[in-house]
Coordinates of C-alpha atoms and ligand atoms in Angstrom, one line a residue:
M1208 CA 0.0 0.0 0.0
K1209 CA 1.1 3.5 -0.7
F1210 CA 3.2 4.9 2.1
C1211 CA 1.7 8.0 3.5
A1212 CA 3.5 10.3 6.0
D1213 CA 0.4 12.3 6.8
P1214 CA -2.7 10.2 6.3
S1215 CA -5.5 12.0 4.5
P1216 CA -8.9 12.6 6.1
L1217 CA -11.7 10.4 5.0
S1218 CA -13.2 11.6 1.7
V1219 CA -16.3 10.6 -0.2
S1220 CA -14.7 11.5 -3.6
A1221 CA -11.4 9.6 -2.8
I1222 CA -13.3 6.4 -1.8
Q1223 CA -15.9 6.6 -4.6
S1224 CA -13.3 7.2 -7.3
A1225 CA -11.3 4.1 -6.1
L1226 CA -14.6 2.1 -6.0
G1227 CA -15.4 2.6 -9.7
L1228 CA -18.5 0.7 -10.6
C1229 CA -19.0 -0.9 -7.2
S1230 CA -22.7 -0.7 -6.2
L1231 CA -21.7 -0.5 -2.5
G1232 CA -20.9 3.1 -1.7
R1233 CA -22.9 5.0 -4.3
D1234 CA -24.5 6.7 -1.3
M1235 CA -21.9 7.6 1.3
H1236 CA -21.9 9.7 4.5
I1237 CA -18.8 10.7 6.3
H1238 CA -19.1 12.3 9.7
D1239 CA -16.5 13.9 11.9
E1240 CA -18.0 12.4 15.1
V1241 CA -20.9 10.1 15.7
L1242 CA -21.9 7.9 18.6
S1243 CA -21.7 4.8 16.4
T1244 CA -21.7 4.4 12.6
N1245 CA -24.0 1.4 13.1
T1246 CA -26.5 3.5 15.0
M1247 CA -26.4 6.1 12.3
A1248 CA -26.9 3.5 9.6
L1249 CA -29.8 1.9 11.4
A1250 CA -31.5 5.3 11.6
L1251 CA -30.8 5.8 7.8
V1252 CA -32.5 2.5 7.0
D1253 CA -35.6 3.9 8.9
S1254 CA -35.6 7.0 6.7
G1255 CA -35.4 5.0 3.5
A1256 CA -31.7 4.7 2.7
N1257 CA -30.7 2.6 -0.4
H1258 CA -29.0 -0.7 -0.4
G1259 CA -25.3 -0.2 -0.3
T1260 CA -25.3 3.1 1.6
I1261 CA -22.1 3.6 3.6
V1262 CA -21.6 5.5 6.9
L1263 CA -18.0 6.3 7.9
A1264 CA -16.8 8.5 10.8
E1265 CA -13.5 10.0 11.9
Q1266 CA -14.4 9.2 15.5
Q1267 CA -17.0 7.3 17.4
T1268 CA -17.9 8.4 21.0
A1269 CA -20.0 5.2 21.7
G1270 CA -18.6 2.7 19.2
R1271 CA -20.0 -0.8 19.9
G1272 CA -18.3 -4.1 19.8
R1273 CA -19.8 -7.6 20.1
W1274 CA -21.1 -8.9 23.4
G1275 CA -22.0 -5.4 24.6
R1276 CA -18.4 -4.3 24.6
S1277 CA -17.3 -0.8 23.5
W1278 CA -15.1 -0.3 20.5
F1279 CA -12.1 2.1 21.0
S1280 CA -12.6 4.7 18.3
P1281 CA -10.1 7.6 18.6
P1282 CA -10.3 10.5 16.0
K1283 CA -8.7 10.5 12.5
K1284 CA -6.6 7.3 12.9
N1285 CA -8.7 4.3 12.2
L1286 CA -11.6 3.0 10.2
Y1287 CA -15.1 2.9 11.5
C1288 CA -17.6 1.9 8.8
S1289 CA -21.1 0.6 8.4
V1290 CA -22.7 -0.8 5.3
I1291 CA -26.5 -1.1 4.7
L1292 CA -27.5 -4.3 3.0
K1293 CA -31.1 -4.6 2.0
E1294 CA -31.1 -7.5 -0.4
V1295 CA -29.9 -10.4 1.6
Y1296 CA -31.0 -13.6 -0.2
P1297 CA -31.1 -16.5 0.2
K1298 CA -32.1 -16.2 3.8
D1299 CA -30.3 -19.4 4.9
R1300 CA -27.0 -17.7 4.0
L1301 CA -27.6 -14.7 6.3
S1302 CA -25.0 -15.9 8.9
W1303 CA -22.4 -15.7 6.2
I1304 CA -22.6 -11.9 6.0
P1305 CA -20.3 -11.2 8.9
L1306 CA -18.0 -14.0 7.8
I1307 CA -17.6 -12.6 4.3
T1308 CA -17.0 -9.1 5.7
G1309 CA -14.1 -10.5 7.8
L1310 CA -12.8 -12.2 4.6
A1311 CA -13.1 -8.9 2.6
I1312 CA -11.1 -7.1 5.3
T1313 CA -8.3 -9.7 5.6
Q1314 CA -8.0 -9.8 1.8
A1315 CA -7.8 -6.0 1.5
I1316 CA -5.1 -5.9 4.1
E1317 CA -3.2 -8.7 2.4
E1318 CA -3.4 -6.8 -0.9
L1319 CA -2.4 -3.4 0.5
A1320 CA -0.2 -3.9 3.5
N1321 CA 1.9 -7.0 2.9
L1322 CA 0.5 -8.5 6.0
R1323 CA -1.5 -11.8 6.3
P1324 CA -4.1 -11.4 9.1
S1325 CA -6.3 -14.4 10.0
L1326 CA -9.9 -14.7 11.0
K1327 CA -10.9 -16.0 14.3
W1328 CA -14.4 -17.4 13.8
P1329 CA -16.8 -15.8 13.4
N1330 CA -15.2 -12.5 12.4
D1331 CA -12.3 -11.2 14.5
I1332 CA -9.4 -10.0 12.4
L1333 CA -6.2 -11.1 14.1
V1334 CA -2.5 -10.7 13.6
G1335 CA -1.0 -13.5 15.6
D1336 CA -3.2 -13.5 18.7
R1337 CA -3.8 -9.7 18.7
K1338 CA -6.9 -8.1 17.4
L1339 CA -6.6 -5.8 14.5
G1340 CA -10.3 -5.4 13.7
G1341 CA -13.8 -6.8 14.2
V1342 CA -17.3 -6.9 12.6
L1343 CA -20.6 -6.2 14.2
C1344 CA -23.8 -7.0 12.2
E1345 CA -27.1 -5.7 13.4
S1346 CA -30.5 -5.9 11.9
T1347 CA -33.5 -3.6 12.0
P1348 CA -36.1 -4.8 14.5
Q1349 CA -38.6 -7.5 13.4
G1350 CA -41.9 -6.0 12.3
T1351 CA -40.4 -2.7 11.2
R1352 CA -41.4 -1.6 7.7
R1353 CA -38.0 -1.2 6.3
R1354 CA -35.8 -4.3 7.0
A1355 CA -32.0 -4.3 6.4
I1356 CA -28.8 -5.6 7.9
V1357 CA -26.2 -3.1 9.0
V1358 CA -22.6 -4.5 8.7
G1359 CA -20.3 -2.5 10.9
F1360 CA -16.5 -3.0 10.9
G1361 CA -13.7 -1.3 12.8
I1362 CA -10.1 -1.6 11.9
N1363 CA -7.1 -0.3 13.9
V1364 CA -5.1 1.4 11.2
N1365 CA -2.8 4.2 12.2
S1366 CA -3.2 4.3 16.0
R1367 CA -0.2 3.5 18.2
I1368 CA -0.8 0.8 20.8
E1369 CA 0.1 3.2 23.6
E1370 CA -2.9 5.3 22.7
F1371 CA -5.2 2.3 23.5
P1372 CA -6.7 1.9 27.0
E1373 CA -4.2 -0.1 29.1
D1374 CA -6.3 -3.2 29.3
L1375 CA -6.1 -3.6 25.5
H1376 CA -2.4 -3.2 25.2
L1377 CA -1.6 -6.9 25.0
S1378 CA -4.6 -8.0 23.1
S1379 CA -4.8 -5.3 20.3
T1380 CA -2.7 -4.3 17.4
T1381 CA -2.8 -1.8 14.5
L1382 CA -1.6 -1.9 10.9
A1383 CA 0.9 0.8 11.7
A1384 CA 2.3 -1.1 14.7
E1385 CA 2.6 -4.3 12.7
T1386 CA 4.3 -2.7 9.7
G1387 CA 5.9 0.5 10.9
R1388 CA 4.0 2.6 8.3
L1389 CA 0.9 4.8 8.2
Y1390 CA -1.9 4.0 5.8
D1391 CA -4.4 5.9 3.6
R1392 CA -7.8 4.9 5.1
N1393 CA -9.6 5.9 1.9
H1394 CA -7.7 3.2 -0.1
L1395 CA -8.3 0.7 2.5
A1396 CA -12.0 1.4 2.8
A1397 CA -12.5 1.2 -1.0
R1398 CA -10.6 -2.1 -1.2
I1399 CA -12.7 -3.6 1.6
L1400 CA -15.9 -2.5 0.0
S1401 CA -15.1 -3.8 -3.4
N1402 CA -14.0 -7.2 -2.0
L1403 CA -17.2 -7.3 0.1
E1404 CA -19.3 -6.6 -3.1
V1405 CA -17.6 -9.6 -4.9
H1406 CA -18.2 -12.0 -1.9
Y1407 CA -21.7 -10.7 -1.4
E1408 CA -22.6 -11.3 -5.1
R1409 CA -21.1 -14.8 -4.9
L1410 CA -23.1 -15.5 -1.7
R1411 CA -26.3 -14.5 -3.5
S1412 CA -25.9 -16.3 -6.7
Q1413 CA -23.2 -19.0 -6.6
S1414 CA -22.3 -22.2 -4.9
L1415 CA -21.5 -21.6 -1.2
Q1416 CA -18.1 -23.1 -1.8
E1417 CA -17.1 -19.9 -3.7
V1418 CA -17.1 -18.1 -0.3
R1419 CA -16.6 -21.0 2.1
G1420 CA -13.3 -22.1 0.5
P1421 CA -11.6 -18.7 0.8
Y1422 CA -13.1 -18.2 4.3
L1423 CA -11.6 -21.5 5.5
A1424 CA -8.3 -20.6 4.0
S1425 CA -8.1 -17.4 6.1
C1426 CA -9.7 -18.9 9.3
S1427 CA -7.2 -19.7 12.0
T1428 CA -9.8 -21.3 14.2
I1429 CA -10.3 -24.5 12.3
G1430 CA -8.1 -27.4 13.4
R1431 CA -7.4 -25.7 16.8
Q1432 CA -8.3 -26.6 20.3
I1433 CA -10.6 -23.9 21.4
C1434 CA -12.7 -22.8 24.3
I1435 CA -15.9 -21.1 23.4
R1436 CA -18.2 -19.1 25.6
L1437 CA -21.8 -19.5 24.6
V1438 CA -24.5 -16.8 24.8
N1439 CA -25.8 -18.4 28.0
G1440 CA -22.3 -17.9 29.6
E1441 CA -21.5 -21.6 29.4
D1442 CA -17.9 -22.5 28.3
I1443 CA -17.2 -25.5 26.0
K1444 CA -13.8 -26.8 25.1
G1445 CA -13.1 -28.9 22.0
L1446 CA -11.6 -29.2 18.6
A1447 CA -12.9 -26.8 15.9
L1448 CA -13.6 -29.1 12.9
D1449 CA -15.2 -27.1 10.2
I1450 CA -17.7 -24.3 9.2
G1451 CA -21.1 -25.7 8.3
R1452 CA -23.3 -24.6 5.3
D1453 CA -25.1 -22.1 7.5
G1454 CA -21.9 -20.6 8.9
A1455 CA -22.0 -22.5 12.2
L1456 CA -18.8 -23.6 13.8
R1457 CA -18.7 -27.4 14.0
L1458 CA -17.0 -28.5 17.2
A1459 CA -15.9 -31.9 18.6
P1460 CA -16.3 -31.3 22.3
S1461 CA -13.5 -32.5 24.7
I1462 CA -14.5 -35.5 26.8
E1463 CA -14.0 -33.6 30.0
F1464 CA -16.8 -31.3 28.9
P1465 CA -19.7 -32.7 31.0
H1466 CA -22.4 -32.4 28.4
A1467 CA -20.3 -34.3 25.9
Q1468 CA -19.9 -37.4 28.1
K1469 CA -23.4 -38.5 27.2
S1470 CA -22.7 -38.2 23.5
S1471 CA -19.0 -37.6 23.2
K1472 CA -18.9 -38.5 19.5
E1473 CA -21.6 -35.9 18.7
V1474 CA -20.4 -32.9 16.8
M1475 CA -21.8 -29.6 18.1
E1476 CA -22.9 -26.8 15.8
I1477 CA -22.3 -23.5 17.4
R1478 CA -24.0 -20.4 15.8
S1479 CA -22.8 -17.7 18.2
G1480 CA -20.0 -17.5 20.7
E1481 CA -16.8 -16.0 21.8
V1482 CA -13.8 -18.2 20.8
V1483 CA -10.5 -18.4 22.6
H1484 CA -7.8 -20.3 20.7
V1485 CA -6.2 -22.6 23.2
R1486 CA -3.5 -24.2 21.0
Ligands
BTN2641 C1 -16.1 -6.6 17.7 O1 -16.5 -6.6 18.9 O2 -15.1 -7.2 17.3 C2 -16.9 -5.8 16.7 C3 -16.4 -4.4 16.6 C4 -17.1 -3.6 15.6 C5 -16.8 -2.1 15.6 C6 -17.4 -1.4 14.5 S1 -16.7 0.3 14.3 C7 -17.9 0.7 13.1 C8 -19.2 0.0 13.6 N1 -19.9 0.9 14.5 C9 -19.9 0.4 15.8 O3 -20.4 1.0 16.8 N2 -19.4 -0.8 15.8 C10 -18.9 -1.2 14.5

């Protein structure tokens, strides 16, 4: 990726000219400061925004992560972006949306930064064991007139680790920290969005293998011993075997896992959870 000594501000024209004919990003809103780009995007859906509308911000004051966590979002350094997807078919591939977003991000970083991040299922972007980015998908409430999915992603681009809250120093990383360079966020955003468009079109119209193969190639969870915390707070240990057709993680539970003793040969299909790679 182009070295940049003084990274440019986010710019609609810079991103759109790099996007070319991409249908994502024809409508684009860039804000200096928002609570959360996902919150802004959900409000835009309500007021009739088009499929592919993008919300970006230089800073978030209440950026949200998965599991009710906050997302550290300092000004002018990193990427905070939300994409409105209104045409998500077929419905049984919905769970692949966050997965292909993670894939689009890792591929863009590989293309531009000479770095090979991996994906921790479902959609954490890692370098080694440190987190470089994450994806948060939210949908409009059931029963609302205008339904859509908002795909939000945050990537630590130009921040220094010392700027992060202390409790994140060991678990987070940034593109600049990994490579010793600063990056143009407009290029990065455009590359992610055009990759996302390709995967999204494949997901809609082609064999699932077209997205599943590349996802598995980037996923560092499969083949590892993991511990997964389920939504109900329960922890399960086991071997991550595969990703199912519906995007679920297929896990062979360890025999010490009490529920597994009854049916230790049974593979579990996990649709949501927080994974820790054990070894
Ligand atoms: C995670 O916990 O890994 C998901 C982090 C997602 C953060 C992004 S930043 C842009 C968008 N707006 C938000 O409030 N959250 C997402």
